[in-house]
Amino acid sequence: MPRFSTLKLAVRGRIATITLNRPERLNAIDDSMPGEIEAAVHAANDDARVHVIVLQGAGAAFCAGYDLKFYAEHAHAANQPMPWQPMRDYRLMKKNTEQFMSLWKSHKPTICKVHGYAVAGGSDIALACDLLVMADDAKIGYMPARVWGCPTTAMWVYRLGAMRAKRLLFTGDLIDGRTAADWGLATLAVPAAELDAATTQLAERIAGVPTAQLMMHKLVIN
């Protein structure tokens, strides 16, 4: 089993669980997390026991986006001197995005379980999963769209259609889990107290299908 600093990987029965594990920072994204997500997905795909992968966050939220405190306090390629070089930024963000999208490209289905917040870069991670189960009071959105940048995984229009994707990105508004499910962004929304049970029930239902069959469904649909 690989060793990680920003997350945990556990396998129980046919279900692998990846838990983002920076709760003191609301699981905000640092330099290591994107690559560790990809490594954990690959490890779960290579594990013959695993049929389905659940992604969740420790503590009070799923993921609050990029750790702006970390990037402000550390010398980093993301902090460019002027004049701004957009291609330098593109290369950096493209690498992170490809690592997040390992969840989408995974041969085994991925389910994201969201409580608290999945915002900004955290929404990019959540929407890279095949299915999304939210607490009905959880919040999802991409606030930086009001000022600069756009969602790197670009999954909003894929899930919502053009009009509702524009509605959220033009405003940067957050929506709750209940609205996300009504709009088709989330697979389902349940009371927070039922989130673990609902996610487990869905994962176990999927886990009863042979891995080759699940893989073919993903390849055909994606």
CSV table of C-alpha atoms in Angstrom, one decimal, residues 60-213:
chain,number,residue,atom,x,y,z
A,60,ALA,CA,-15.8,19.3,8.7
A,61,ALA,CA,-15.8,19.4,4.9
A,62,PHE,CA,-15.0,17.4,1.8
A,63,CYS,CA,-12.6,20.0,0.3
A,64,ALA,CA,-12.4,23.8,0.5
A,65,GLY,CA,-10.4,24.3,-2.7
A,66,TYR,CA,-6.7,25.3,-3.0
A,67,ASP,CA,-4.9,26.1,0.2
A,68,LEU,CA,-4.3,29.8,-0.4
A,69,LYS,CA,-2.5,30.2,2.9
A,70,PHE,CA,0.0,27.6,1.9
A,71,TYR,CA,0.6,29.2,-1.5
A,72,ALA,CA,0.8,32.7,0.0
A,73,GLU,CA,3.4,31.7,2.6
A,74,HIS,CA,5.7,29.5,0.4
A,75,ALA,CA,7.8,30.4,-2.6
A,76,HIS,CA,6.1,28.5,-5.4
A,77,ALA,CA,5.8,28.3,-9.2
A,78,ALA,CA,2.2,29.4,-8.9
A,79,ASN,CA,3.4,32.8,-7.5
A,80,GLN,CA,4.7,34.5,-10.6
A,81,PRO,CA,6.5,37.8,-10.9
A,82,MET,CA,5.0,40.2,-13.4
A,83,PRO,CA,4.5,40.1,-16.3
A,84,TRP,CA,2.1,37.2,-15.9
A,85,GLN,CA,2.9,34.2,-18.1
A,86,PRO,CA,-0.4,32.4,-18.8
A,87,MET,CA,1.3,29.3,-20.3
A,88,ARG,CA,3.4,28.8,-17.2
A,89,ASP,CA,0.2,28.8,-15.2
A,90,TYR,CA,-1.5,26.5,-17.7
A,91,ARG,CA,1.3,23.9,-17.4
A,92,LEU,CA,1.0,23.9,-13.6
A,93,MET,CA,-2.8,23.6,-13.5
A,94,LYS,CA,-3.0,21.1,-16.4
A,95,LYS,CA,-0.8,18.7,-14.4
A,96,ASN,CA,-3.1,19.0,-11.4
A,97,THR,CA,-6.2,18.7,-13.5
A,98,GLU,CA,-4.9,15.5,-15.2
A,99,GLN,CA,-4.3,14.0,-11.8
A,100,PHE,CA,-7.8,14.9,-10.6
A,101,MET,CA,-9.2,13.4,-13.7
A,102,SER,CA,-7.7,10.0,-12.8
A,103,LEU,CA,-11.0,9.6,-10.9
A,104,TRP,CA,-12.9,10.0,-14.2
A,105,LYS,CA,-10.5,7.7,-16.1
A,106,SER,CA,-10.4,5.1,-13.4
A,107,HIS,CA,-11.5,1.7,-14.8
A,108,LYS,CA,-13.4,1.2,-11.5
A,109,PRO,CA,-16.4,3.4,-10.7
A,110,THR,CA,-15.8,6.4,-8.4
A,111,ILE,CA,-18.3,7.9,-5.9
A,112,CYS,CA,-17.6,11.2,-4.2
A,113,LYS,CA,-19.3,11.7,-0.8
A,114,VAL,CA,-19.7,15.4,0.0
A,115,HIS,CA,-20.4,16.9,3.4
A,116,GLY,CA,-19.7,20.5,4.4
A,117,TYR,CA,-18.2,22.1,1.3
A,118,ALA,CA,-16.9,21.0,-2.1
A,119,VAL,CA,-15.9,24.4,-3.4
A,120,ALA,CA,-13.5,25.9,-6.0
A,121,GLY,CA,-10.8,23.3,-6.6
A,122,GLY,CA,-12.7,21.0,-4.3
A,123,SER,CA,-15.6,21.0,-6.8
A,124,ASP,CA,-13.2,20.1,-9.5
A,125,ILE,CA,-12.2,17.0,-7.6
A,126,ALA,CA,-15.8,16.0,-6.7
A,127,LEU,CA,-17.1,16.4,-10.2
A,128,ALA,CA,-14.3,14.3,-11.6
A,129,CYS,CA,-16.0,11.3,-9.9
A,130,ASP,CA,-18.6,9.2,-11.7
A,131,LEU,CA,-21.3,9.7,-9.0
A,132,LEU,CA,-21.8,12.3,-6.4
A,133,VAL,CA,-23.7,11.8,-3.1
A,134,MET,CA,-24.2,14.9,-1.0
A,135,ALA,CA,-25.6,15.8,2.3
A,136,ASP,CA,-28.6,18.0,1.6
A,137,ASP,CA,-27.1,20.9,3.5
A,138,ALA,CA,-23.6,20.6,1.9
A,139,LYS,CA,-22.5,23.3,-0.5
A,140,ILE,CA,-20.9,23.1,-3.9
A,141,GLY,CA,-19.8,25.8,-6.3
A,142,TYR,CA,-16.9,27.7,-7.9
A,143,MET,CA,-16.6,31.1,-6.3
A,144,PRO,CA,-13.3,32.1,-8.1
A,145,ALA,CA,-15.4,32.3,-11.3
A,146,ARG,CA,-16.4,35.8,-10.2
A,147,VAL,CA,-12.9,37.2,-10.4
A,148,TRP,CA,-10.4,35.0,-12.3
A,149,GLY,CA,-10.1,31.6,-13.8
A,150,CYS,CA,-12.5,28.8,-14.7
A,151,PRO,CA,-13.1,25.2,-13.4
A,152,THR,CA,-10.1,23.2,-14.7
A,153,THR,CA,-12.0,19.9,-15.0
A,154,ALA,CA,-14.8,21.7,-16.9
A,155,MET,CA,-17.4,19.2,-15.7
A,156,TRP,CA,-20.2,21.6,-14.9
A,157,VAL,CA,-21.7,21.8,-18.4
A,158,TYR,CA,-21.3,18.0,-18.9
A,159,ARG,CA,-23.5,17.4,-15.8
A,160,LEU,CA,-25.8,20.4,-15.9
A,161,GLY,CA,-26.2,21.6,-19.5
A,162,ALA,CA,-25.2,25.0,-20.8
A,163,MET,CA,-27.8,27.2,-19.2
A,164,ARG,CA,-27.4,26.0,-15.6
A,165,ALA,CA,-23.6,25.8,-15.9
A,166,LYS,CA,-23.6,29.4,-17.1
A,167,ARG,CA,-25.9,30.4,-14.2
A,168,LEU,CA,-23.4,29.0,-11.6
A,169,LEU,CA,-20.2,30.2,-13.3
A,170,PHE,CA,-21.5,33.7,-14.2
A,171,THR,CA,-22.4,34.2,-10.5
A,172,GLY,CA,-20.0,32.1,-8.6
A,173,ASP,CA,-22.9,31.1,-6.4
A,174,LEU,CA,-23.0,28.0,-4.2
A,175,ILE,CA,-25.9,25.5,-4.2
A,176,ASP,CA,-26.8,23.0,-1.6
A,177,GLY,CA,-27.0,19.3,-2.0
A,178,ARG,CA,-30.8,19.2,-2.4
A,179,THR,CA,-30.6,21.7,-5.3
A,180,ALA,CA,-27.6,19.8,-6.8
A,181,ALA,CA,-29.7,16.6,-6.9
A,182,ASP,CA,-32.7,18.4,-8.3
A,183,TRP,CA,-30.6,19.9,-11.1
A,184,GLY,CA,-28.8,16.6,-11.9
A,185,LEU,CA,-25.4,17.7,-10.6
A,186,ALA,CA,-25.5,15.2,-7.7
A,187,THR,CA,-26.7,11.6,-8.0
A,188,LEU,CA,-28.6,12.0,-4.7
A,189,ALA,CA,-28.8,14.2,-1.6
A,190,VAL,CA,-29.7,12.9,1.8
A,191,PRO,CA,-29.8,14.3,5.4
A,192,ALA,CA,-26.3,14.6,6.8
A,193,ALA,CA,-26.9,11.9,9.3
A,194,GLU,CA,-27.7,9.4,6.5
A,195,LEU,CA,-24.8,10.3,4.2
A,196,ASP,CA,-22.5,7.5,5.2
A,197,ALA,CA,-25.2,4.8,5.0
A,198,ALA,CA,-26.6,6.1,1.6
A,199,THR,CA,-23.1,6.2,0.1
A,200,THR,CA,-22.2,2.7,1.4
A,201,GLN,CA,-25.5,1.3,0.1
A,202,LEU,CA,-24.8,2.7,-3.4
A,203,ALA,CA,-21.2,1.5,-3.3
A,204,GLU,CA,-22.2,-2.0,-2.2
A,205,ARG,CA,-24.8,-2.2,-5.0
A,206,ILE,CA,-22.2,-1.4,-7.6
A,207,ALA,CA,-19.7,-3.7,-5.9
A,208,GLY,CA,-21.9,-6.7,-6.8
A,209,VAL,CA,-21.1,-6.2,-10.5
A,210,PRO,CA,-18.0,-7.8,-12.1
A,211,THR,CA,-15.1,-5.4,-12.5
A,212,ALA,CA,-14.9,-6.1,-16.3
A,213,GLN,CA,-18.6,-5.2,-16.7
